[in-house]
mmCIF file of C-alpha atoms in Angstrom:
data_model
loop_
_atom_site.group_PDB
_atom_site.id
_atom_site.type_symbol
_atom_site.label_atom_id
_atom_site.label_comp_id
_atom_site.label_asym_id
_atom_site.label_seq_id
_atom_site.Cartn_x
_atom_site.Cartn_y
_atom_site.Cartn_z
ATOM 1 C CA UNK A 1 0.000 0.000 0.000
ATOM 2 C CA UNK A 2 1.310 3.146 -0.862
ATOM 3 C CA UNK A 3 0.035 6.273 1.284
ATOM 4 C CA UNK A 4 -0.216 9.828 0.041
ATOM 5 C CA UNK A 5 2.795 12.192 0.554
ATOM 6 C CA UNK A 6 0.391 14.749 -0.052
ATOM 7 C CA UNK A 7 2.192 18.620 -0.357
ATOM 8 C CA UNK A 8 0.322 21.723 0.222
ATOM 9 C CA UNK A 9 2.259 24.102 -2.187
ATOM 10 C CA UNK A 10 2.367 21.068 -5.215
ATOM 11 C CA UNK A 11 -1.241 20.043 -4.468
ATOM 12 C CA UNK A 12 -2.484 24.079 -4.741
ATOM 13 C CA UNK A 13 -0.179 25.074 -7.819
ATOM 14 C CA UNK A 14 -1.989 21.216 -9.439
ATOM 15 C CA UNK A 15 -5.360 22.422 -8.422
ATOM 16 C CA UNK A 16 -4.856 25.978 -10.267
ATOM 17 C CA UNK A 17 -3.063 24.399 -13.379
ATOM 18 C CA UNK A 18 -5.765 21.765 -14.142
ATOM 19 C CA UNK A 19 -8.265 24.169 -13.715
ATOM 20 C CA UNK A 20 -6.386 26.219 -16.751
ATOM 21 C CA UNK A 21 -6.129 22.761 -18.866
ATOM 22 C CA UNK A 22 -10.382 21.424 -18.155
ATOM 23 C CA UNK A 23 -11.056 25.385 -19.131
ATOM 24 C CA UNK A 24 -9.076 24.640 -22.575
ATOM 25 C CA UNK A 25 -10.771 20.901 -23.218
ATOM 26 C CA UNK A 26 -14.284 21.656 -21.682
ATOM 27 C CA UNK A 27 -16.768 24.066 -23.234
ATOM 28 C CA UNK A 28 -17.763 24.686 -19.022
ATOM 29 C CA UNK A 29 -17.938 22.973 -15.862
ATOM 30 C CA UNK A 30 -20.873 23.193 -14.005
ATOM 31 C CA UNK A 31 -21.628 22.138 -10.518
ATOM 32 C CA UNK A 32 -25.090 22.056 -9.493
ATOM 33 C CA UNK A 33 -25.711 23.903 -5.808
ATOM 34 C CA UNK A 34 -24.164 21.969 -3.193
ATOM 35 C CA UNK A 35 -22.797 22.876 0.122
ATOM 36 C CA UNK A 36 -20.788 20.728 2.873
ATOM 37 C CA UNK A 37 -21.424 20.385 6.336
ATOM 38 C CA UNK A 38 -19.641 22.310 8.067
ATOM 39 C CA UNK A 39 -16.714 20.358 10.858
ATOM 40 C CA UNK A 40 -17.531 17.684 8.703
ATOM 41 C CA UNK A 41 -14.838 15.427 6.434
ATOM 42 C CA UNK A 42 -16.277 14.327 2.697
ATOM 43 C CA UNK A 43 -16.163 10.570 1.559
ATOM 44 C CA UNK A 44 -16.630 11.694 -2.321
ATOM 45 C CA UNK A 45 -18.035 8.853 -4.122
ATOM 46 C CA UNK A 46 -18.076 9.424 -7.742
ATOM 47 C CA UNK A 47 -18.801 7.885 -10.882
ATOM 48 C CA UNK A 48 -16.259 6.359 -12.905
ATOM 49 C CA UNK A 49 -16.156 6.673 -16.800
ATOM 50 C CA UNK A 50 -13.446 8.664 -17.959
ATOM 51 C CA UNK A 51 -9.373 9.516 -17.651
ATOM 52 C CA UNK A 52 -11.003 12.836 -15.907
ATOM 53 C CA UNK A 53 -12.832 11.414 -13.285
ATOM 54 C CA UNK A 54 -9.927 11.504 -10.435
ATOM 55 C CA UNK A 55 -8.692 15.205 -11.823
ATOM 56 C CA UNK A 56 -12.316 16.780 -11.630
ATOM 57 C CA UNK A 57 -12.347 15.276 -7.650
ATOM 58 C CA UNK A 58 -9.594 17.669 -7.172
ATOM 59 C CA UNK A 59 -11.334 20.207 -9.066
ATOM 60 C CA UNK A 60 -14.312 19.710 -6.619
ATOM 61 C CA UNK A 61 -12.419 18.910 -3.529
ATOM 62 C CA UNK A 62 -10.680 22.399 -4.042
ATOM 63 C CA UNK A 63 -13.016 24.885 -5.623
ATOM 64 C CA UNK A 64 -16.220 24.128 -4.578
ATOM 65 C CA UNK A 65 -15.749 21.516 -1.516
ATOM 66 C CA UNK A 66 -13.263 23.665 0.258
ATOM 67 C CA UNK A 67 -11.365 19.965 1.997
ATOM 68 C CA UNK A 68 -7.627 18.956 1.320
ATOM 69 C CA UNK A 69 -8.036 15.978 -1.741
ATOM 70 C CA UNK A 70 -6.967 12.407 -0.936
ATOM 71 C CA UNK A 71 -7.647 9.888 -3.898
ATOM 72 C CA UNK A 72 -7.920 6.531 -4.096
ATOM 73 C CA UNK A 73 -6.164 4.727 -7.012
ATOM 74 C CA UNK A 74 -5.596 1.358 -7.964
ATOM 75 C CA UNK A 75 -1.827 0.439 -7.043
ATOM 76 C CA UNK A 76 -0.740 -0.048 -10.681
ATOM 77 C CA UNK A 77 -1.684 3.270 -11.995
ATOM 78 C CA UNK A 78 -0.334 5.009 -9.130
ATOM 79 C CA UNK A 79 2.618 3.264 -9.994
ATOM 80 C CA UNK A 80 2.818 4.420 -13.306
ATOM 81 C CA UNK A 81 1.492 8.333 -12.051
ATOM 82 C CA UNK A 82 3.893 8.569 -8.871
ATOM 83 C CA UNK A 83 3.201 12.660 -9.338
ATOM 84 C CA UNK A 84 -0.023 12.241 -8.340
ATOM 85 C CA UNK A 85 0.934 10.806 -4.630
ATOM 86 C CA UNK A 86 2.461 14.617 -4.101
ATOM 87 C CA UNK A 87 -1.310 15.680 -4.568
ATOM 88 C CA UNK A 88 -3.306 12.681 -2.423
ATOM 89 C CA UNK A 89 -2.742 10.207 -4.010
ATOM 90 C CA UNK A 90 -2.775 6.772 -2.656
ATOM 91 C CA UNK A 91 -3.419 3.219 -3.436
ATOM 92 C CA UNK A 92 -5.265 0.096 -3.244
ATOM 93 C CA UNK A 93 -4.661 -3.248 -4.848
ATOM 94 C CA UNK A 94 -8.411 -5.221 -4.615
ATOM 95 C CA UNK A 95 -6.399 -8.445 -5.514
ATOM 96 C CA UNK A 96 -4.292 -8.236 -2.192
ATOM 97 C CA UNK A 97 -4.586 -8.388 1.461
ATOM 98 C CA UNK A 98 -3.201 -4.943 1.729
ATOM 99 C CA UNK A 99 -6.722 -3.866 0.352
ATOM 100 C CA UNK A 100 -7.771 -3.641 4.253
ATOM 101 C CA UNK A 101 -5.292 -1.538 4.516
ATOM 102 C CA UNK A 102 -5.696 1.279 2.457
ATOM 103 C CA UNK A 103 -9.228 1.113 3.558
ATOM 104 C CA UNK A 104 -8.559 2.011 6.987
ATOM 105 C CA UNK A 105 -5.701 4.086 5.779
ATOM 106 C CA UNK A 106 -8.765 5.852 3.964
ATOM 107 C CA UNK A 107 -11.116 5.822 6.998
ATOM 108 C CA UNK A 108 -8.600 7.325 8.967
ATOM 109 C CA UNK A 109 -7.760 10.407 6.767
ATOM 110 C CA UNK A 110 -10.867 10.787 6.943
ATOM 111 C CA UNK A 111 -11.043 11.573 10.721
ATOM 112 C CA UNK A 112 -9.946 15.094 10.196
ATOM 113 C CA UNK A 113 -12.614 17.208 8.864
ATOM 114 C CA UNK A 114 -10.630 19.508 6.580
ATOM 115 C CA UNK A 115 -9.926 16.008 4.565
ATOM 116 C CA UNK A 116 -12.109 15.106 1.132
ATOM 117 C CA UNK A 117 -11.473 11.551 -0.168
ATOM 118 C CA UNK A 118 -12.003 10.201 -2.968
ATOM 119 C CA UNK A 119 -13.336 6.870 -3.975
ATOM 120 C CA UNK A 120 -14.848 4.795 -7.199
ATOM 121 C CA UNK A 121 -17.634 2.986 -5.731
ATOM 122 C CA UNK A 122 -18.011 0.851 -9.050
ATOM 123 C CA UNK A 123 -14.242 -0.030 -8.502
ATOM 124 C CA UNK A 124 -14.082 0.031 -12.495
ATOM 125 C CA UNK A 125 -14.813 2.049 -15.587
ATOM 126 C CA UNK A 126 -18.674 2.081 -16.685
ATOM 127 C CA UNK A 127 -20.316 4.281 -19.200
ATOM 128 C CA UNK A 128 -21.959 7.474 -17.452
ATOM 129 C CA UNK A 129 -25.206 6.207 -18.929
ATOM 130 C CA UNK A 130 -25.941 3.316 -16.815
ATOM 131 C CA UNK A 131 -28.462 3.344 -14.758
ATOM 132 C CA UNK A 132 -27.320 1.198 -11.925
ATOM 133 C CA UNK A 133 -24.491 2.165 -9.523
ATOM 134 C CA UNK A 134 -22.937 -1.050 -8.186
ATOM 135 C CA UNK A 135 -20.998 -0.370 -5.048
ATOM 136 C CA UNK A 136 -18.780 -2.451 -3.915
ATOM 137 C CA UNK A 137 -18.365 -3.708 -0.499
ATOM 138 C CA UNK A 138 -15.120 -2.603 0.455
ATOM 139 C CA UNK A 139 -17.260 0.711 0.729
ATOM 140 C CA UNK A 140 -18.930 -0.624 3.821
ATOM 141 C CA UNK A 141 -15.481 -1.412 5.927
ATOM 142 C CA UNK A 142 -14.596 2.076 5.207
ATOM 143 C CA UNK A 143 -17.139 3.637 6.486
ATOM 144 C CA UNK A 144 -17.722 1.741 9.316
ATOM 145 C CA UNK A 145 -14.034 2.727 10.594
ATOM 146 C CA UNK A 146 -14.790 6.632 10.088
ATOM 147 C CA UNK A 147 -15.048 7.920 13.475
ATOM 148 C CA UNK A 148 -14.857 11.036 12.863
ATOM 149 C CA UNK A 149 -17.910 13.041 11.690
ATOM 150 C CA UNK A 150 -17.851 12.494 7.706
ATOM 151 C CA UNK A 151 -20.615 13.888 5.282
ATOM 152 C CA UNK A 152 -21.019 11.118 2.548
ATOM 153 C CA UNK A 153 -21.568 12.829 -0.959
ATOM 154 C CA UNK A 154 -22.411 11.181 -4.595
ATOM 155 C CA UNK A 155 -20.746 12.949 -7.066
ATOM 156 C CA UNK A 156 -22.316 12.254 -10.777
ATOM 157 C CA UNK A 157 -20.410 13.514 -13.558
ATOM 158 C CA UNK A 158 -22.341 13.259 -16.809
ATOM 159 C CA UNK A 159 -21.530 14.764 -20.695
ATOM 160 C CA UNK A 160 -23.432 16.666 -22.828
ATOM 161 C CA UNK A 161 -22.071 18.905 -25.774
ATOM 162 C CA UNK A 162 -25.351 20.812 -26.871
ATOM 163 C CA UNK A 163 -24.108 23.664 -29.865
ATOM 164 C CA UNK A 164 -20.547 23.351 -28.667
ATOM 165 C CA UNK A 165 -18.108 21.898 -30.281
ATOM 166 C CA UNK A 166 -16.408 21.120 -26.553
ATOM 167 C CA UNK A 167 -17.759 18.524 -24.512
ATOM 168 C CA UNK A 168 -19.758 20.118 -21.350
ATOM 169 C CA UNK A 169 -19.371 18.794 -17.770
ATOM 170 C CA UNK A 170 -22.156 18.600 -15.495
ATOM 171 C CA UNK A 171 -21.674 17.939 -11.632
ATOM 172 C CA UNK A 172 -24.612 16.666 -9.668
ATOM 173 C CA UNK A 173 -23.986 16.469 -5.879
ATOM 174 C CA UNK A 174 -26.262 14.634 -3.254
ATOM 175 C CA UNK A 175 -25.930 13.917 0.390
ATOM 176 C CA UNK A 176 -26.250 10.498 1.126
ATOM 177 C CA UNK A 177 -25.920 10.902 4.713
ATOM 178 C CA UNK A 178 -23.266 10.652 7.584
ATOM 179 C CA UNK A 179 -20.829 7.773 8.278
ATOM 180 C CA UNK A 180 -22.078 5.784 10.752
ATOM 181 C CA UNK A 181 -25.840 6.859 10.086
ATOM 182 C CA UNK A 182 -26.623 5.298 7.053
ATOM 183 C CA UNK A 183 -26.595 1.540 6.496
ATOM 184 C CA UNK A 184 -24.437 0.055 3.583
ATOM 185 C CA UNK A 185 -27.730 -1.398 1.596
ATOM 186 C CA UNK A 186 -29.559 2.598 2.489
ATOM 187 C CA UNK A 187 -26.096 3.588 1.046
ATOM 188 C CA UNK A 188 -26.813 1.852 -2.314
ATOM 189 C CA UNK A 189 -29.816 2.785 -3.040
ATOM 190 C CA UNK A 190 -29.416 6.453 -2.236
ATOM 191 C CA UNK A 191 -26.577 6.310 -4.388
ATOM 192 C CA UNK A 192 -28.815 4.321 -7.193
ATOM 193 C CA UNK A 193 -31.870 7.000 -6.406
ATOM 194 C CA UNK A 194 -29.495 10.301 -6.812
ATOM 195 C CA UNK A 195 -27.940 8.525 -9.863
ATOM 196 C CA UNK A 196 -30.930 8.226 -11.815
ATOM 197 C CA UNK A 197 -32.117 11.339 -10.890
ATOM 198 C CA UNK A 198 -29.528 13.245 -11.989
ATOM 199 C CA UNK A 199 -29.865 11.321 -15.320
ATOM 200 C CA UNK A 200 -33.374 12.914 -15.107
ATOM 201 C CA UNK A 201 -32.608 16.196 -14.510
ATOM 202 C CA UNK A 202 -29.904 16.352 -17.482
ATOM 203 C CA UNK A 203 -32.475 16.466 -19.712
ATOM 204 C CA UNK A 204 -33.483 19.553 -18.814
ATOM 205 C CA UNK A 205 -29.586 21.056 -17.433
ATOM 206 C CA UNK A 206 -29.538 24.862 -18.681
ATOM 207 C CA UNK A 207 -26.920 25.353 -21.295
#
């Protein structure tokens, strides 16, 4: 397992230069109203279909979130991105013991409420038009070692270009709860329920 050497000056001079390059690719970002508890740490579940989906967690964790970013990544891409562990990132490897291990490492950043981690429920890439959200359990031992107070948030990213030439990106953000209050099945299906809603209300997304 390979923990985050997370440093404040690289991980705010990252935050402000990938903002610069998803201006350049995207035609906007837009995050729908959302706003944290306060004293509270954010377990940022998100869905997971693209190369972008770890940057825009930074670009939420930092501009809009207001928490310090911590990422989960699987231990062979971290491997091949070690930059990334100088901006929280750190790893897991489903296939070994050591998978505990980063959970807990996880559940324990996550103890300090200026922390935001975040984590790929689906534990794989899956279009951003499905309509089920399969979490997987590994979810449910992280939580359940939080003992801080944690806000649990769904993040779903979803694509549209409209009369733009650049791809748009559209950020819908639901509570799902607080660690330790919510039940791993509850979990699910909030995160199933705010899915498809935000599929829903895409449809209609201003633009």
């Amino acid at each position: 397992m390979i923990p985050a050497r997370r440093i404040t000056l690289f991980s705010n001079w990252f935050a402000i230069y990938m903002r610069y390059r998803m201006r350049k690719a995207f035609n906007r970002l837009e995050v729908m109203p959302f706003t944290p508890k306060p004293g509270h740490s954010v377990l940022l579940l998100c869905n997971h279909f693209s190369w972008w989906d770890g940057l825009w967690g930074n670009y939420l964790a930092y501009w809009h979130l207001n928490r310090k970013l911590y990422i989960m990544m699987q231990e062979d891409h971290l491997q091949k991105r070690m930059l990334f562990n100088l901006f929280g990132g750190f790893s897991i490897n489903r296939s070994s013991r050591e998978m505990i291990k980063s959970l807990l490492y996880a559940a324990g950043l996550l103890n300090d409420p200026e922390n935001l981690v975040v984590v790929f429920p689906q534990g794989e890439l899956i279009s951003n038009h499905t309509t089920d959200i399969k979490v997987e359990k590994g979810i449910e031992r992280l939580i359940k070692n939080i003992k801080g107070p944690c806000q649990i948030v769904y993040s779903c990213a979803l694509i549209d270009y409209f009369e733009s030439l650049k791809p748009s990106v559209y950020f819908h953000l639901f509570d799902c709860g607080i660690a330790g209050e919510v039940g791993f099945e509850e979990l699910t299906e909030k995160i199933n329920s705010f899915h498809r809603q935000a599929l829903t209300d895409q449809v209609n997304v201003a633009h």
